[in-house]
């Protein structure tokens, strides 16, 4: 039984409602795979597949709305872009994830979990199935132009939605027979070049 949590930027908040409905129906996963914002929600579920996680995720998404994760006026953002090539630092998001996700490595989570990011050096998808949870999730969420790449080992990683925005195939590869897909991103609209940095993750 797998939960597949896709990308979708701020629409990822809707996945929390979907998870609540699954828990209410008594449906719990044996496997969770996520990409981009789905990696955040998926990691929380894999850490504790229980209704209490819904409260934690609701709190996390509420804090995303009022925290300084994406704070800063136009002048500050322009300075960050000129100096670093992206709109925001990932330090506030890393701190928020550390507050809401466990410090244990991925391989020690109660439910098997994987999330995907794009390796810049290899120009390929990389699935995190072990190692520090927060850094893997942060890498999967690193939307180009919005947040900086995340260095893990000798590689730099960016948003997993670039290489696999809805990783149903990965769940099947890992042996899932029943798959619940929590999809919130683009599905019916044709792809088009983004006009704004935050659209890169949708």
Coordinates of C-alpha atoms in Angstrom, one line a residue:
X1 CA 0.0 0.0 0.0
X2 CA 1.7 3.2 -1.2
X3 CA 1.0 6.9 -0.8
X4 CA 2.4 9.0 -3.7
X5 CA 2.6 12.7 -2.9
X6 CA 3.3 14.9 -5.9
X7 CA 4.6 18.4 -6.3
X8 CA 2.6 21.5 -6.6
X9 CA 4.1 24.4 -4.7
X10 CA 1.7 26.0 -2.2
X11 CA -1.0 23.7 -3.4
X12 CA 0.7 21.0 -1.3
X13 CA -1.4 22.2 1.6
X14 CA -4.3 20.4 -0.1
X15 CA -2.5 17.1 0.4
X16 CA -3.0 17.4 4.1
X17 CA -6.8 17.2 3.6
X18 CA -6.3 14.2 1.4
X19 CA -4.2 12.5 4.0
X20 CA -6.8 13.3 6.7
X21 CA -9.4 11.6 4.6
X22 CA -7.3 8.5 4.1
X23 CA -6.5 8.2 7.8
X24 CA -10.3 8.7 8.6
X25 CA -11.0 5.8 6.3
X26 CA -8.4 3.6 8.2
X27 CA -6.0 3.5 5.2
X28 CA -2.4 3.5 6.2
X29 CA 0.7 3.2 4.0
X30 CA 3.5 0.6 3.9
X31 CA 5.4 2.9 1.6
X32 CA 5.5 6.7 1.0
X33 CA 7.1 8.4 -2.0
X34 CA 7.2 12.1 -2.5
X35 CA 8.5 14.9 -4.7
X36 CA 9.0 18.6 -4.0
X37 CA 6.3 19.8 -1.6
X38 CA 5.0 16.2 -1.5
X39 CA 8.3 15.2 0.1
X40 CA 7.5 17.4 3.1
X41 CA 4.1 15.9 3.7
X42 CA 5.3 12.4 2.9
X43 CA 8.2 12.6 5.3
X44 CA 5.8 13.6 8.1
X45 CA 3.5 10.7 7.3
X46 CA 6.4 8.2 7.1
X47 CA 7.6 9.4 10.5
X48 CA 4.2 8.8 12.1
X49 CA 1.4 7.4 10.0
X50 CA -1.3 8.5 12.4
X51 CA -4.0 11.2 12.6
X52 CA -1.8 13.2 15.0
X53 CA 0.4 13.9 11.9
X54 CA -2.4 15.9 10.4
X55 CA -2.3 18.4 13.3
X56 CA 1.5 18.7 12.9
X57 CA 1.2 19.3 9.1
X58 CA -1.6 21.8 9.6
X59 CA 0.7 23.7 12.0
X60 CA 3.6 23.4 9.6
X61 CA 1.6 24.9 6.7
X62 CA 0.2 27.6 9.0
X63 CA 3.7 28.6 9.9
X64 CA 4.8 28.6 6.3
X65 CA 2.2 31.3 5.7
X66 CA 3.3 33.5 8.6
X67 CA 7.0 32.7 8.9
X68 CA 10.0 34.4 7.2
X69 CA 10.6 31.4 4.9
X70 CA 9.7 33.5 1.9
X71 CA 9.9 36.9 3.6
X72 CA 11.7 40.0 2.3
X73 CA 10.7 43.0 0.3
X74 CA 11.6 43.5 -3.4
X75 CA 14.9 45.2 -2.6
X76 CA 16.0 42.3 -0.4
X77 CA 14.9 39.8 -2.9
X78 CA 16.7 41.6 -5.8
X79 CA 19.9 41.7 -3.7
X80 CA 19.7 38.0 -3.0
X81 CA 19.2 37.2 -6.7
X82 CA 22.1 39.4 -7.8
X83 CA 24.4 38.0 -5.1
X84 CA 23.3 34.3 -5.1
X85 CA 21.1 33.6 -8.1
X86 CA 17.9 32.8 -6.1
X87 CA 15.1 34.8 -4.4
X88 CA 15.4 33.3 -0.9
X89 CA 17.7 31.6 1.5
X90 CA 16.8 28.0 2.5
X91 CA 17.9 28.5 6.1
X92 CA 14.3 29.4 7.4
X93 CA 12.8 26.4 5.6
X94 CA 15.5 24.1 6.9
X95 CA 14.8 25.4 10.5
X96 CA 11.0 24.8 10.0
X97 CA 11.5 21.3 8.7
X98 CA 13.8 20.5 11.7
X99 CA 11.0 21.6 14.0
X100 CA 8.4 19.4 12.4
X101 CA 10.4 16.4 11.1
X102 CA 12.4 13.8 13.1
X103 CA 16.2 14.0 13.3
X104 CA 16.5 10.3 12.5
X105 CA 17.8 9.1 9.1
X106 CA 15.4 8.1 6.4
X107 CA 16.1 4.4 6.8
X108 CA 15.0 4.4 10.4
X109 CA 11.5 5.8 9.8
X110 CA 8.6 3.6 10.8
X111 CA 7.3 3.5 7.2
X112 CA 9.5 3.1 4.2
X113 CA 10.1 6.5 2.6
X114 CA 11.8 7.9 -0.5
X115 CA 11.9 11.3 -2.1
X116 CA 13.4 12.5 -5.3
X117 CA 15.5 15.4 -6.3
X118 CA 17.4 16.4 -9.5
X119 CA 21.2 16.1 -9.4
X120 CA 22.8 19.0 -11.2
X121 CA 26.1 17.2 -11.8
X122 CA 24.5 14.1 -13.2
X123 CA 21.5 15.8 -14.8
X124 CA 19.4 12.9 -13.5
X125 CA 16.9 11.9 -10.8
X126 CA 18.2 10.9 -7.5
X127 CA 16.1 9.0 -5.0
X128 CA 16.9 9.5 -1.3
X129 CA 16.3 6.3 0.6
X130 CA 18.8 6.8 3.4
X131 CA 20.7 9.5 5.2
X132 CA 19.5 12.8 6.8
X133 CA 15.8 13.2 6.3
X134 CA 15.6 17.0 6.5
X135 CA 18.4 17.6 3.9
X136 CA 16.8 15.1 1.5
X137 CA 13.4 16.8 1.8
X138 CA 15.0 20.3 1.5
X139 CA 16.7 19.1 -1.7
X140 CA 13.5 17.8 -3.1
X141 CA 11.9 21.2 -2.5
X142 CA 14.7 23.4 -3.9
X143 CA 12.7 25.2 -6.7
X144 CA 15.2 26.8 -9.1
X145 CA 15.3 30.6 -8.8
X146 CA 13.3 30.5 -5.6
X147 CA 15.6 28.5 -3.4
X148 CA 19.3 27.5 -3.7
X149 CA 20.5 24.1 -4.7
X150 CA 21.1 21.8 -1.7
X151 CA 24.6 20.2 -1.5
X152 CA 24.7 16.7 -0.2
X153 CA 28.0 15.0 -0.4
X154 CA 29.7 16.0 -3.6
X155 CA 26.5 16.8 -5.5
X156 CA 24.0 19.7 -5.7
X157 CA 20.3 18.9 -5.9
X158 CA 17.2 20.9 -7.0
X159 CA 13.5 20.4 -7.0
X160 CA 12.4 16.8 -7.6
X161 CA 9.4 18.0 -9.6
X162 CA 11.7 18.7 -12.5
X163 CA 12.5 15.0 -13.0
X164 CA 9.4 13.3 -11.5
X165 CA 6.4 15.4 -10.5
X166 CA 4.1 12.5 -9.7
X167 CA 6.2 9.4 -8.9
X168 CA 3.7 6.7 -9.3
X169 CA 6.2 4.6 -11.3
X170 CA 8.6 4.7 -8.4
X171 CA 6.0 3.3 -6.0
X172 CA 5.3 0.4 -8.5
X173 CA 9.0 -0.3 -8.9
X174 CA 9.3 -0.6 -5.1
X175 CA 6.5 -3.3 -5.1
X176 CA 3.3 -1.3 -4.4
X177 CA 0.1 -3.1 -5.5
X178 CA -2.3 -0.5 -4.3
X179 CA -1.4 3.2 -4.8
X180 CA -3.1 6.3 -3.6
X181 CA -2.0 9.3 -5.6
X182 CA -2.3 12.7 -3.9
X183 CA -2.0 15.0 -6.8
X184 CA -2.4 18.8 -6.5
X185 CA -0.2 20.2 -9.4
X186 CA -0.9 20.7 -13.0
X187 CA -2.9 18.0 -14.7
X188 CA -5.3 19.5 -17.2
X189 CA -3.5 22.7 -18.1
X190 CA -0.8 22.6 -20.9
X191 CA 2.7 23.3 -19.9
X192 CA 4.0 26.8 -20.6
X193 CA 7.1 28.7 -19.7
X194 CA 6.9 30.2 -16.2
X195 CA 6.6 34.0 -15.9
X196 CA 7.5 34.1 -12.2
X197 CA 10.1 32.2 -10.2
X198 CA 7.4 30.5 -8.0
X199 CA 5.7 29.1 -11.0
X200 CA 8.7 26.9 -11.7
X201 CA 7.5 24.5 -9.0
X202 CA 4.0 24.1 -10.2

